[in-house]
mmCIF file of C-alpha atoms and ligand atoms in Angstrom:
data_model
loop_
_atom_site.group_PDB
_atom_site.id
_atom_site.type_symbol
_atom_site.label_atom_id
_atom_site.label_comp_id
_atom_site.label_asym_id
_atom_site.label_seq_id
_atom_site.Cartn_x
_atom_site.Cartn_y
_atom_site.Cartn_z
ATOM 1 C CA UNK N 25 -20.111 5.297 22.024
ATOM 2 C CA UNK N 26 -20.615 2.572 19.370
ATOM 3 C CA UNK N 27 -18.632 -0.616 19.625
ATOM 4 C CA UNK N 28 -16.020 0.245 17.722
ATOM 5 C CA UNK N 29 -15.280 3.378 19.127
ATOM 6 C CA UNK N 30 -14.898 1.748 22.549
ATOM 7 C CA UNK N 31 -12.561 -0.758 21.012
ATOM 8 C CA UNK N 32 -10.628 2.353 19.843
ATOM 9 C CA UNK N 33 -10.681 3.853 23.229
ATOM 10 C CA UNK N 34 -9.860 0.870 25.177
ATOM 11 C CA UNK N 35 -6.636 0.312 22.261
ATOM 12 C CA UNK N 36 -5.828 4.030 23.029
ATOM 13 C CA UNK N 37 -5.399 3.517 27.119
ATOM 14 C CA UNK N 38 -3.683 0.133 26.579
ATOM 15 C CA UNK N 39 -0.982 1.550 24.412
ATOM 16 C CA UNK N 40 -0.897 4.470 27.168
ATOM 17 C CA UNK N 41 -0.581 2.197 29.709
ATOM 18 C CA UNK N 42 1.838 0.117 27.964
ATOM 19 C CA UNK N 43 3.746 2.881 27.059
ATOM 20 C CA UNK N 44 4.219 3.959 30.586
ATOM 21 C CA UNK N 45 5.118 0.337 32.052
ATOM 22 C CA UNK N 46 7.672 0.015 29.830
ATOM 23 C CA UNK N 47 9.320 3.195 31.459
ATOM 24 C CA UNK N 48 9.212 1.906 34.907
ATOM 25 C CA UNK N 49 9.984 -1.492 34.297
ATOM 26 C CA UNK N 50 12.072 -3.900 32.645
ATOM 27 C CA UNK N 51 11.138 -4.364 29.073
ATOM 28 C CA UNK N 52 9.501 -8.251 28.109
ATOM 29 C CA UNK N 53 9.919 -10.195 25.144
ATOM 30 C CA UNK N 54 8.343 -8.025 22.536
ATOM 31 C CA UNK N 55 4.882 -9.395 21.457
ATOM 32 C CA UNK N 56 4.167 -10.270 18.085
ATOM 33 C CA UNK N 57 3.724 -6.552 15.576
ATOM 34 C CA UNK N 58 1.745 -6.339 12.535
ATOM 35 C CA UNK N 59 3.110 -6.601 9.078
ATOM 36 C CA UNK N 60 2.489 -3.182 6.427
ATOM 37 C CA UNK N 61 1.356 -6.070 4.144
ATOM 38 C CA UNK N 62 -0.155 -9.140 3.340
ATOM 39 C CA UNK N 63 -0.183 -11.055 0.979
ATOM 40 C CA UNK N 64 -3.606 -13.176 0.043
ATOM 41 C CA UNK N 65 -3.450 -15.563 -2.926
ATOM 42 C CA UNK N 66 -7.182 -16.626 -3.607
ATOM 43 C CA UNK N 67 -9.340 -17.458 -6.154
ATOM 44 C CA UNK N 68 -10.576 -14.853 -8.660
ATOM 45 C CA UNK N 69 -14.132 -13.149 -6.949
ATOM 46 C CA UNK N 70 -14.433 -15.168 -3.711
ATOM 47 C CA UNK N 71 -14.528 -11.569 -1.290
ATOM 48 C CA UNK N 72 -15.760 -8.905 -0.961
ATOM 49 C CA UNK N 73 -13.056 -6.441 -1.952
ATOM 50 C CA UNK N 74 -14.495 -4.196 1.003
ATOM 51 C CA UNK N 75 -13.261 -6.521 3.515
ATOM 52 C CA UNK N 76 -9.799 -5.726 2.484
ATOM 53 C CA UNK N 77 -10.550 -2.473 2.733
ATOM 54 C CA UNK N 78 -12.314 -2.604 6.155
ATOM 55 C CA UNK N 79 -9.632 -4.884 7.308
ATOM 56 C CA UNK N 80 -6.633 -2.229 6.238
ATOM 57 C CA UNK N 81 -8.563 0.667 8.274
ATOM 58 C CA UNK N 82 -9.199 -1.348 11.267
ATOM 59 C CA UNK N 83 -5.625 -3.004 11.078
ATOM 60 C CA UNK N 84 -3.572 -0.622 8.851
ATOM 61 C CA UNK N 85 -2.301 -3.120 7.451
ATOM 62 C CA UNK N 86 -2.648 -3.149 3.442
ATOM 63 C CA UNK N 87 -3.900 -6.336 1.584
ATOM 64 C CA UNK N 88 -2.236 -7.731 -1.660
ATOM 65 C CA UNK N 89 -4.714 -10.131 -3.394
ATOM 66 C CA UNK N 90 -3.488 -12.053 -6.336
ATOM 67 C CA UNK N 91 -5.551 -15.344 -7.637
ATOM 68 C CA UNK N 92 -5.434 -18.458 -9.350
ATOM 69 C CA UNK N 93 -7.627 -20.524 -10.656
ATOM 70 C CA UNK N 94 -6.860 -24.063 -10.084
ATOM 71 C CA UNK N 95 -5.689 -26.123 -7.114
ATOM 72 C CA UNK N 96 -3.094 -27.701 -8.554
ATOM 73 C CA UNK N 97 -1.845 -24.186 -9.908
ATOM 74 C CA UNK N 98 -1.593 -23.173 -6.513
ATOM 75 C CA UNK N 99 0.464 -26.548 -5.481
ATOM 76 C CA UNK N 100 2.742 -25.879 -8.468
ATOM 77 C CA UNK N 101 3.245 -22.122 -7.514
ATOM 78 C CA UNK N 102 4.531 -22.975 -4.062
ATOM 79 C CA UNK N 103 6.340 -26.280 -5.073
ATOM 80 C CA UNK N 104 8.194 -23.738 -7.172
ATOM 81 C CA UNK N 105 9.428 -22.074 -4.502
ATOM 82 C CA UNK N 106 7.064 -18.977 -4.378
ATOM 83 C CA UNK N 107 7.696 -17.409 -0.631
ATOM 84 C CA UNK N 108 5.789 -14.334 -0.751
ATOM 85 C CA UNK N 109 2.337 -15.955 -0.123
ATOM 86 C CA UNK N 110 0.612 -15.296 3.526
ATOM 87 C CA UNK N 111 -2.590 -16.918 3.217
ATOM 88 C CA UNK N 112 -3.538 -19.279 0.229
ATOM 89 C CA UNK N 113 -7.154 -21.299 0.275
ATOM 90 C CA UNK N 114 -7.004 -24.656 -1.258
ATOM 91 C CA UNK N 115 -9.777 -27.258 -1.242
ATOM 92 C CA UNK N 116 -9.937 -29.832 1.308
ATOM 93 C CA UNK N 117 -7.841 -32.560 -1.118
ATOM 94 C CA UNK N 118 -5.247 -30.115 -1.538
ATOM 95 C CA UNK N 119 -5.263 -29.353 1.883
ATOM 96 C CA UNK N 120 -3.974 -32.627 2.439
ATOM 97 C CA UNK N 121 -1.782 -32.830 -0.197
ATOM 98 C CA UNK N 122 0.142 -29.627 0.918
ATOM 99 C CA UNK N 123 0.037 -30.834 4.709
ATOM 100 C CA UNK N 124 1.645 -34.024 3.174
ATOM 101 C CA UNK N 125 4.645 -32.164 1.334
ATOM 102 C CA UNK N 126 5.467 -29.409 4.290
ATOM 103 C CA UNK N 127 3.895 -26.818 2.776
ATOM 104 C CA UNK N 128 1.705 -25.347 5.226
ATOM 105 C CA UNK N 129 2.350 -23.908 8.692
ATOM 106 C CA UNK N 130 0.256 -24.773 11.962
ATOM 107 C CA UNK N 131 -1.752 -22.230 13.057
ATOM 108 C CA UNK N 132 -1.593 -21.055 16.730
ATOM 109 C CA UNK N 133 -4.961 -20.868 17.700
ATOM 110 C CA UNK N 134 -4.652 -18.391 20.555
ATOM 111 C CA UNK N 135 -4.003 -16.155 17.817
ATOM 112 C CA UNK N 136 -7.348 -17.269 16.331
ATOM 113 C CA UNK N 137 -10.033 -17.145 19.113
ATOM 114 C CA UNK N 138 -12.973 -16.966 16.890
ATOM 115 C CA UNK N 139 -12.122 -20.418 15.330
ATOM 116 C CA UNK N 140 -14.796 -20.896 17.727
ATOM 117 C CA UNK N 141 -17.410 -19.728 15.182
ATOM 118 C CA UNK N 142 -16.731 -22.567 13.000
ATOM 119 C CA UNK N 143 -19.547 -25.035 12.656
ATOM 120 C CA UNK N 144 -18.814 -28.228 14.100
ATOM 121 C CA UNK N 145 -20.008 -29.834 11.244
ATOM 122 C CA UNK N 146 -16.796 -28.510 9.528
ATOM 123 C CA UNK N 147 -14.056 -28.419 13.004
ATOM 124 C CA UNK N 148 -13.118 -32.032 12.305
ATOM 125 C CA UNK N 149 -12.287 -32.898 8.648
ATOM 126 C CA UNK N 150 -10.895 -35.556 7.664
ATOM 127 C CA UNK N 151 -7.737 -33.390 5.296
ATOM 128 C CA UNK N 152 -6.959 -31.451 8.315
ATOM 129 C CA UNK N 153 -8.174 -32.877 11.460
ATOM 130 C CA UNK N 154 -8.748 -30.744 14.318
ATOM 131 C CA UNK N 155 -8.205 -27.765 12.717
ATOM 132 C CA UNK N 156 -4.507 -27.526 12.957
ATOM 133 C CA UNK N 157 -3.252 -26.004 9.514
ATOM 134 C CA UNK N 158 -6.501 -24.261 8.048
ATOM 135 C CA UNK N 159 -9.689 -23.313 8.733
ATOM 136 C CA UNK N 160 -12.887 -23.715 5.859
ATOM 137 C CA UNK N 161 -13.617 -20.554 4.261
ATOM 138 C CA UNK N 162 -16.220 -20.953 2.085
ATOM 139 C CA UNK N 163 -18.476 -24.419 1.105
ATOM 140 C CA UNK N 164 -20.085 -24.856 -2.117
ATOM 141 C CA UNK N 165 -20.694 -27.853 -4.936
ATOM 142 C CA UNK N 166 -19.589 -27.876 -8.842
ATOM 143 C CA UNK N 167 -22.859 -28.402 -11.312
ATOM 144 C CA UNK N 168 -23.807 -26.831 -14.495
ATOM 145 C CA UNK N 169 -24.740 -23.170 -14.865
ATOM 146 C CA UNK N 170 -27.274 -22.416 -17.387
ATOM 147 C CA UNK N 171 -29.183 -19.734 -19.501
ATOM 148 C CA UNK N 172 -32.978 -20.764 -18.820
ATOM 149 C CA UNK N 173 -33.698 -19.306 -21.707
ATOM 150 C CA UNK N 174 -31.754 -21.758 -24.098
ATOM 151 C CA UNK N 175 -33.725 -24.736 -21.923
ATOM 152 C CA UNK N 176 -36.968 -26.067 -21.791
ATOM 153 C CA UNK N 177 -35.869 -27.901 -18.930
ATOM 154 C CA UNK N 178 -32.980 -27.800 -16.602
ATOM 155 C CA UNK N 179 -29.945 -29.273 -17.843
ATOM 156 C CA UNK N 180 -29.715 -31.253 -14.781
ATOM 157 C CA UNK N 181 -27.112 -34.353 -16.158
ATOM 158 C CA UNK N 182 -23.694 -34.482 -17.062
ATOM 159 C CA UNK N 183 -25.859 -35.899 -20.416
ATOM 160 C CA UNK N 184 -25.720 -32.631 -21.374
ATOM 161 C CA UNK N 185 -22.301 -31.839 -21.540
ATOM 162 C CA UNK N 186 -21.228 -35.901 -22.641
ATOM 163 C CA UNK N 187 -23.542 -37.271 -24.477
ATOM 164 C CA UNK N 188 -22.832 -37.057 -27.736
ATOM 165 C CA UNK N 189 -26.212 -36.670 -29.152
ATOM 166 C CA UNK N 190 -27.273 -33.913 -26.538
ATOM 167 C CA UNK N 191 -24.271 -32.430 -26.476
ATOM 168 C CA UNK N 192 -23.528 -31.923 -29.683
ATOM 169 C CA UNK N 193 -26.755 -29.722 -29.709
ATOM 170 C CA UNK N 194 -25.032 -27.641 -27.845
ATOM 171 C CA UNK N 195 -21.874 -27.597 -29.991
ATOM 172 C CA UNK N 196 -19.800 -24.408 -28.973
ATOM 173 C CA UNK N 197 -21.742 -23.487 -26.874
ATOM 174 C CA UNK N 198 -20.566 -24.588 -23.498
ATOM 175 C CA UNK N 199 -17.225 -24.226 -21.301
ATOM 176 C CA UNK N 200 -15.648 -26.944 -19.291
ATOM 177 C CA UNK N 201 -13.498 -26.144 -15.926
ATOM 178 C CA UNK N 202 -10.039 -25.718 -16.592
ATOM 179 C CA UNK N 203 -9.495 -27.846 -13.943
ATOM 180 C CA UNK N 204 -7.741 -31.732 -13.923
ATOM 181 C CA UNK N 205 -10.053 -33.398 -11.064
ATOM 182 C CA UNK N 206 -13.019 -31.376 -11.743
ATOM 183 C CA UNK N 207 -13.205 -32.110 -15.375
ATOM 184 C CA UNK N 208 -12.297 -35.696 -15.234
ATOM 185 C CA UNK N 209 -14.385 -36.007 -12.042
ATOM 186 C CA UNK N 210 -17.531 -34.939 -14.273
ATOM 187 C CA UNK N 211 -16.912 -37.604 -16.971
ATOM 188 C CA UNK N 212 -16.400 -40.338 -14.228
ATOM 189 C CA UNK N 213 -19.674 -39.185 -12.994
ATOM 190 C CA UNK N 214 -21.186 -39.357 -15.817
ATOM 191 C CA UNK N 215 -20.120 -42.871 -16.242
ATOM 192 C CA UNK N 216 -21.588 -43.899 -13.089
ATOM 193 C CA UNK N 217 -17.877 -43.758 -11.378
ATOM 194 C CA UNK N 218 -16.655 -42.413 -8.220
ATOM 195 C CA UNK N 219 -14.744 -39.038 -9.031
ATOM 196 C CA UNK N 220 -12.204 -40.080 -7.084
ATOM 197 C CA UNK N 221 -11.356 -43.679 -9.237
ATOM 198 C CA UNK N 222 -7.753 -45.044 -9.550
ATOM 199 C CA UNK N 223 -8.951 -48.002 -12.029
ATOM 200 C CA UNK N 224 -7.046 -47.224 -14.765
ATOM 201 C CA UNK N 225 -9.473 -48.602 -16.974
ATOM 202 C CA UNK N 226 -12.551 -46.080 -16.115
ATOM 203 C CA UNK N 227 -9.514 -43.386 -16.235
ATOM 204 C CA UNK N 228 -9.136 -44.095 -19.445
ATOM 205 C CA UNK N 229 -13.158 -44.112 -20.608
ATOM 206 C CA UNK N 230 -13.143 -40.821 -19.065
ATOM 207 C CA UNK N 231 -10.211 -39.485 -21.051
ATOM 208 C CA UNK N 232 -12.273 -40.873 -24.410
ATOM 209 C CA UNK N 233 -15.059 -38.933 -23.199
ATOM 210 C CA UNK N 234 -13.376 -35.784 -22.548
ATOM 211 C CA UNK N 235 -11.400 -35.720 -26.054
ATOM 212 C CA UNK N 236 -14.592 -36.712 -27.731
ATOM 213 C CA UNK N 237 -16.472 -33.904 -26.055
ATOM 214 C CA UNK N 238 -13.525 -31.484 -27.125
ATOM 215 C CA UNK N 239 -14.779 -30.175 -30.723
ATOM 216 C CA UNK N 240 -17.600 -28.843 -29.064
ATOM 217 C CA UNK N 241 -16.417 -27.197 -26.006
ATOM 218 C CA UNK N 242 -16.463 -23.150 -26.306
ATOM 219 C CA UNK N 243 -13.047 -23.230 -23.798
ATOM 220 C CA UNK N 244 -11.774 -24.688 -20.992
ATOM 221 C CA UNK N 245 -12.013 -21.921 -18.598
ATOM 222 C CA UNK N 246 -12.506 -21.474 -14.109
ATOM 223 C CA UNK N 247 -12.849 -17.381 -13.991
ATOM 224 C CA UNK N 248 -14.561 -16.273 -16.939
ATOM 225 C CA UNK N 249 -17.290 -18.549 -17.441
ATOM 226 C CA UNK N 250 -20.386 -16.738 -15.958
ATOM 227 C CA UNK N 251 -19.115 -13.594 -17.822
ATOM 228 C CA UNK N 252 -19.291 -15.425 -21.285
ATOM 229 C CA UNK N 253 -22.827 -16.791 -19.995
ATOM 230 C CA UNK N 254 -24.129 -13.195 -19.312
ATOM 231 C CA UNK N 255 -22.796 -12.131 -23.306
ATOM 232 C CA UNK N 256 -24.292 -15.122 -24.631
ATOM 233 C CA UNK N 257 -21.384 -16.535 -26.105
ATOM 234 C CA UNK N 258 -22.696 -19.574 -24.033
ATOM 235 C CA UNK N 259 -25.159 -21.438 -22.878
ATOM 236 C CA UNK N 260 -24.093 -23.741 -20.168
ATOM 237 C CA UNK N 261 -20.799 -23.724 -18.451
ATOM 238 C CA UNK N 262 -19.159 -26.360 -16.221
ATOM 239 C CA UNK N 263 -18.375 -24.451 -12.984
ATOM 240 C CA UNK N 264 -18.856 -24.194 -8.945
ATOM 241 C CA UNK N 265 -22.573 -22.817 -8.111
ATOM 242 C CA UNK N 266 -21.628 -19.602 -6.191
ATOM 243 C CA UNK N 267 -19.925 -17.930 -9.047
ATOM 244 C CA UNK N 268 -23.453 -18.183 -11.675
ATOM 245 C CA UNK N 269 -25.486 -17.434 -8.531
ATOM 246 C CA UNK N 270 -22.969 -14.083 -8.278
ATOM 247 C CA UNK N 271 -23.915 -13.819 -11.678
ATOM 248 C CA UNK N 272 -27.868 -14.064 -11.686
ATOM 249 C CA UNK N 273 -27.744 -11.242 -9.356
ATOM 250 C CA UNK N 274 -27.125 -9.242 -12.315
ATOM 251 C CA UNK N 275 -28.341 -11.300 -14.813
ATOM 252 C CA UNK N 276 -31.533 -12.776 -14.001
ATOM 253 C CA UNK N 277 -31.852 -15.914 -16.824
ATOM 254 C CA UNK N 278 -28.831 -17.601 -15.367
ATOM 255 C CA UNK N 279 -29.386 -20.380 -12.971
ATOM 256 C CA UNK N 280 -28.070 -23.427 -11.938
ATOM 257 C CA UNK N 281 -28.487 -27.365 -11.701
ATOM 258 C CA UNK N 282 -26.673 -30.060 -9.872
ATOM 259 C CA UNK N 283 -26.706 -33.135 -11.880
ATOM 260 C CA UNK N 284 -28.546 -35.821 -11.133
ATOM 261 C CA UNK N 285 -26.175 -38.510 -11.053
ATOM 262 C CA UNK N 286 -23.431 -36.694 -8.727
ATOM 263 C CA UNK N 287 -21.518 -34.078 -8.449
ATOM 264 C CA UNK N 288 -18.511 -32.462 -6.191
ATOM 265 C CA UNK N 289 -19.183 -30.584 -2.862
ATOM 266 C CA UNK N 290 -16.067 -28.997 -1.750
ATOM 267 C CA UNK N 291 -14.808 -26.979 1.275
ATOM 268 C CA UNK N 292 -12.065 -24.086 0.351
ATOM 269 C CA UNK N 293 -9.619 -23.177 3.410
ATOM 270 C CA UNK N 294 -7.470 -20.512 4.832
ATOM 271 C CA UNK N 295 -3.932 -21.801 5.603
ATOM 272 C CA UNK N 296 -0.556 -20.337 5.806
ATOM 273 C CA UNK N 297 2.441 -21.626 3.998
ATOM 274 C CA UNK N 298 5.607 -22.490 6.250
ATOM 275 C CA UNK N 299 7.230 -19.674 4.553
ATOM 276 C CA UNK N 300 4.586 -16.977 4.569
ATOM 277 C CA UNK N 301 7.152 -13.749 5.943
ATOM 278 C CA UNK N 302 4.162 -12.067 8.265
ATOM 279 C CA UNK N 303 2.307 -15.477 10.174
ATOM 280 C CA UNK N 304 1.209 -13.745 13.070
ATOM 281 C CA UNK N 305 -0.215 -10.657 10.647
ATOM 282 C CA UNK N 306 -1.623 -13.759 8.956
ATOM 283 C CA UNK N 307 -3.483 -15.732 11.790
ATOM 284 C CA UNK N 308 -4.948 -11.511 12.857
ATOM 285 C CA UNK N 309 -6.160 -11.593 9.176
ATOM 286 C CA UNK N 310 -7.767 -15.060 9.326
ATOM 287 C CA UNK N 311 -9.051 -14.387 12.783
ATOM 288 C CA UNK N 312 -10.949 -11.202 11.188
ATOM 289 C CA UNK N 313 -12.858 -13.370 8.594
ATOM 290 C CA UNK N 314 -14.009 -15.600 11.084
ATOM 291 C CA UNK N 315 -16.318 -13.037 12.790
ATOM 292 C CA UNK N 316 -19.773 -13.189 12.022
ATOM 293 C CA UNK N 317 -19.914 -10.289 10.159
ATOM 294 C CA UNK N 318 -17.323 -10.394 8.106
ATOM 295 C CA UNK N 319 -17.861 -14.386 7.527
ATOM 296 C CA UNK N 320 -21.406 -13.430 6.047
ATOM 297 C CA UNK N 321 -20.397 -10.737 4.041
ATOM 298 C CA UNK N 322 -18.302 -13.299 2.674
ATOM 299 C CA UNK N 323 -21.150 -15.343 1.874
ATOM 300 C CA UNK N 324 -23.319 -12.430 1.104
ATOM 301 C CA UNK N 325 -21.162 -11.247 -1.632
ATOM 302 C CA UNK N 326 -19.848 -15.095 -2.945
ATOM 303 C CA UNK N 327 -23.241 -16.363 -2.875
ATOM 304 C CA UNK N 328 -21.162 -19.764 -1.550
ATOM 305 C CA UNK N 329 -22.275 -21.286 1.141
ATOM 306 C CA UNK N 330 -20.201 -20.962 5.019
ATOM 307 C CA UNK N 331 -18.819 -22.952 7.779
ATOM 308 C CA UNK N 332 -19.020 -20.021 9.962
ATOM 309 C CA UNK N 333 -22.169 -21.139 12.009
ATOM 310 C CA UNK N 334 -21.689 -17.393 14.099
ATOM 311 C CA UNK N 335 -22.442 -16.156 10.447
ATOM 312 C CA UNK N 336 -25.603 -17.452 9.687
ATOM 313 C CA UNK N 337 -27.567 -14.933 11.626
ATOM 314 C CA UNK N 338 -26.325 -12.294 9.324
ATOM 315 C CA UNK N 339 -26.389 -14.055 6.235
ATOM 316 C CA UNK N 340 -29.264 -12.796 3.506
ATOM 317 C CA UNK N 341 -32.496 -15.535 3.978
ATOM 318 C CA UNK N 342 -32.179 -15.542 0.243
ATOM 319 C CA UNK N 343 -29.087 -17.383 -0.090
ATOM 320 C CA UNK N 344 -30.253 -19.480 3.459
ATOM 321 C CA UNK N 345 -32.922 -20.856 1.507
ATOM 322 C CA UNK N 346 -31.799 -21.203 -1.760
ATOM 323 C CA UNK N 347 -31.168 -25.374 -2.008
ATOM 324 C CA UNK N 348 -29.066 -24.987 -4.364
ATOM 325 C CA UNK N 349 -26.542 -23.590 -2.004
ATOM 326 C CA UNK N 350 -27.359 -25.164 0.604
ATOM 327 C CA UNK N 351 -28.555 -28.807 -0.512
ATOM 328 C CA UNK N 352 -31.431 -30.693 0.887
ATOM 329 C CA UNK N 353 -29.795 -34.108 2.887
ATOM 330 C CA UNK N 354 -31.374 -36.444 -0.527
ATOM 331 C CA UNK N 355 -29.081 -33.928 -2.769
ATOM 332 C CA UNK N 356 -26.565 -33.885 -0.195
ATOM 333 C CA UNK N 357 -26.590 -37.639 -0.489
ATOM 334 C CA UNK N 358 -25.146 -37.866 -4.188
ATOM 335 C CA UNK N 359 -22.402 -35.344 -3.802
ATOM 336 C CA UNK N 360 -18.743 -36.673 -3.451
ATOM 337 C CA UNK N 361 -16.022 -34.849 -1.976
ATOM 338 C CA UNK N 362 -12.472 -34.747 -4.324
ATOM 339 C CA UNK N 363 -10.244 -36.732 -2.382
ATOM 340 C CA UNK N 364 -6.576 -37.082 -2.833
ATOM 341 C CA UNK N 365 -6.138 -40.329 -4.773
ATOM 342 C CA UNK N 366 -2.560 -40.663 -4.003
ATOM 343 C CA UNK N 367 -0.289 -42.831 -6.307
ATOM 344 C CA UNK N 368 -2.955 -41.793 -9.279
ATOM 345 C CA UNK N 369 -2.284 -38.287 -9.004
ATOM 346 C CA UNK N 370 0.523 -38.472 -11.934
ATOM 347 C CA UNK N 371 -2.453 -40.313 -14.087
ATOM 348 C CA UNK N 372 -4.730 -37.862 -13.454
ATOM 349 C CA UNK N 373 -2.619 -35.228 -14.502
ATOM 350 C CA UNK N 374 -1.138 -36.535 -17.617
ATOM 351 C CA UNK N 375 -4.691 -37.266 -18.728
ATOM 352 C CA UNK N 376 -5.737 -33.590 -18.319
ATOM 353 C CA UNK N 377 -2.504 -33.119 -20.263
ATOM 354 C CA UNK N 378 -3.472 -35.073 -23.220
ATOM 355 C CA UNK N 379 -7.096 -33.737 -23.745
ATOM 356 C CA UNK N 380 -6.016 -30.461 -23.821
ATOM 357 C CA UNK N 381 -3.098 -31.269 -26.146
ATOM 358 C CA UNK N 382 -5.750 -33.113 -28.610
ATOM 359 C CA UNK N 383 -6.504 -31.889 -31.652
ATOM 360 C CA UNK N 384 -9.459 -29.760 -31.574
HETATM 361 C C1 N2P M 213 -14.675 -18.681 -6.827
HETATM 362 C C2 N2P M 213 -14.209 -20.048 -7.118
HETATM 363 C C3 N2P M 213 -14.660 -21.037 -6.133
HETATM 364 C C4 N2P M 213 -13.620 -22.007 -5.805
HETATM 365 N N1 N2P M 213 -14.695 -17.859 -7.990
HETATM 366 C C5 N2P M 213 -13.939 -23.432 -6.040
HETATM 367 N N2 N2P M 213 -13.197 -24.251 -5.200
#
């Protein structure tokens, strides 16, 4: 009998068993039932869409993905009083953010045994400490992907998407994230600022930048980019490294390059908002992920790196050894995690406004 059948068998006698103690004795409290549904709200290609699948025919219980494509799409959706959401996966800023405003739930960890699997490297974070609301999903940095074809060398500084002499070259021929931090974070960067500034003056030479660089950006875009890479309509693209890896697979001349003066390393996470309708079908669902199988065939399909240290065993050596996904400690060194900056958070956002309100 494989594993799973004796986890079948076992669930068979229980249920008999249960069945017959509740006709000779008082009936408990009923324990917790799975929902019919759930309700994931993710970003676009970060699972495998078999581990729905696998989940529904182990669980029976049928997954509803939709996506976004921004973090601060995802605060405004729930600030707007969206209830339907069970599990959501924000970055580590926004994870603090949303802890901040109520948003999110605390999960009961008895209801999440394999939290165990986490590294420990990623059980304490600062946004969430101890684990309480969310656990990381998926780890990864934000860089420029890249045709090696259209490159003699890798295009690995933000030079190449700011400068106006070298990226002008490239005039129309490169996307920026549609994204407020990630896109201002790059021109900070690039200016030899943290991403995470609140001096209003370097705000303010990024904002230049970024309306400067505007004629020549292709489109601000988070979901399509490695697609309009792969047709050529590109030749770089601002974006996070798993999704052109994801890409390569089928495409072989796209790589990609972490700048060499800084870029963002980020941690996504599982949470539940406070008003998910199925928690307890949630916490089973997160629960599931966290197994080492299922957390590498996360990885193995993302291409991101994962937190799941019980995971790495299964993981393809491919993506173990690839640097680029999982950085060296002197790469490791120049990466700067997106960090809620608070009282600047209205800056930051009516910046983003105006650059995409400029004229082309
Ligand atoms: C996956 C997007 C990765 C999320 N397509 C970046 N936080």
């Amino acid at each position: 009998m494989n594993k799973h059948m004796k986890a079948i068998a076992i669930g068979l006698v229980t249920g008999w068993l249960a069945v017959s103690s509740v006709a000779c004795a008082p009936a408990g409290p009923a324990g917790p039932t799975l929902a019919k549904e759930l309700h994931v709200y993710n970003w676009s290609e970060y699972i495998d869409p078999q581990i729905y699948a696998d989940f529904e025919k182990e669980f029976s219980v049928h997954v509803v993905e939709d996506t976004f494509a921004s973090n601060e799409e995802l605060l405004a959706k729930l600030q707007a009083g969206a209830t339907g959401y069970d599990v959501i996966v924000p970055s580590d800023y926004m994870v603090k953010i949303m802890i901040e405003q109520g948003l999110l739930a605390k999960l009961n960890h008895e209801n999440v045994p394999n939290i165990k699997n986490i590294d420990p490297k990623f059980a304490d974070p600062p946004y969430d400490p101890g684990l309480v609301h969310c656990v990381p999903y998926q780890w990864g940095t934000t860089g420029i992907g890249y045709n090696t074809e259209a490159f003699e060398e890798p295009p690995d500084s933000w030079a190449y998407l700011f400068d106006p002499e070298v990226a002008s070259l490239y005039a129309g021929k490169f996307t920026m994230l549609n994204d407020s931090r990630e896109g201002i974070g790059a021109a900070l960067k690039y200016l030899g600022y943290s991403l995470n500034s609140t001096d209003e003056a370097q705000l303010m030479e990024a904002r230049d930048l970024l309306i400067r660089q505007k004629p020549w950006v292709y489109a601000y875009d988070s979901e399509q980019y490695e697609d309009l890479l792969s047709a050529d309509e590109i030749v770089m693209g601002h974006g996070w490294s798993g999704d052109f890896f994801m890409a390569a697979v089928e495409d072989e001349r796209i790589w990609y390059a972490i700048p060499r003066e800084g870029a963002t390393i980020w941690a996504d996470n599982l949470c539940i908002p406070k008003t998910a309708p199925n928690k307890y079908t949630a916490e089973v669902f997160i629960n599931y992920l966290l197994r080492p199988e299922v957390g590498a065939k996360i990885s193995n399909f993302t291409w991101y790196a994962s937190p799941n240290a019980a995971a790495t065993e299964f993981i393809d050596p491919e993506i173990l050894e690839d640097p680029a996904i999982y950085p060296p400690a002197e790469v490791m060194e120049r990466l700067e995690w997106i960090e809620d900056v608070g009282e600047a958070t209205p800056l930051y956002e009516r910046i983003w406004t105006e650059i995409k309100a400029a004229g082309p």
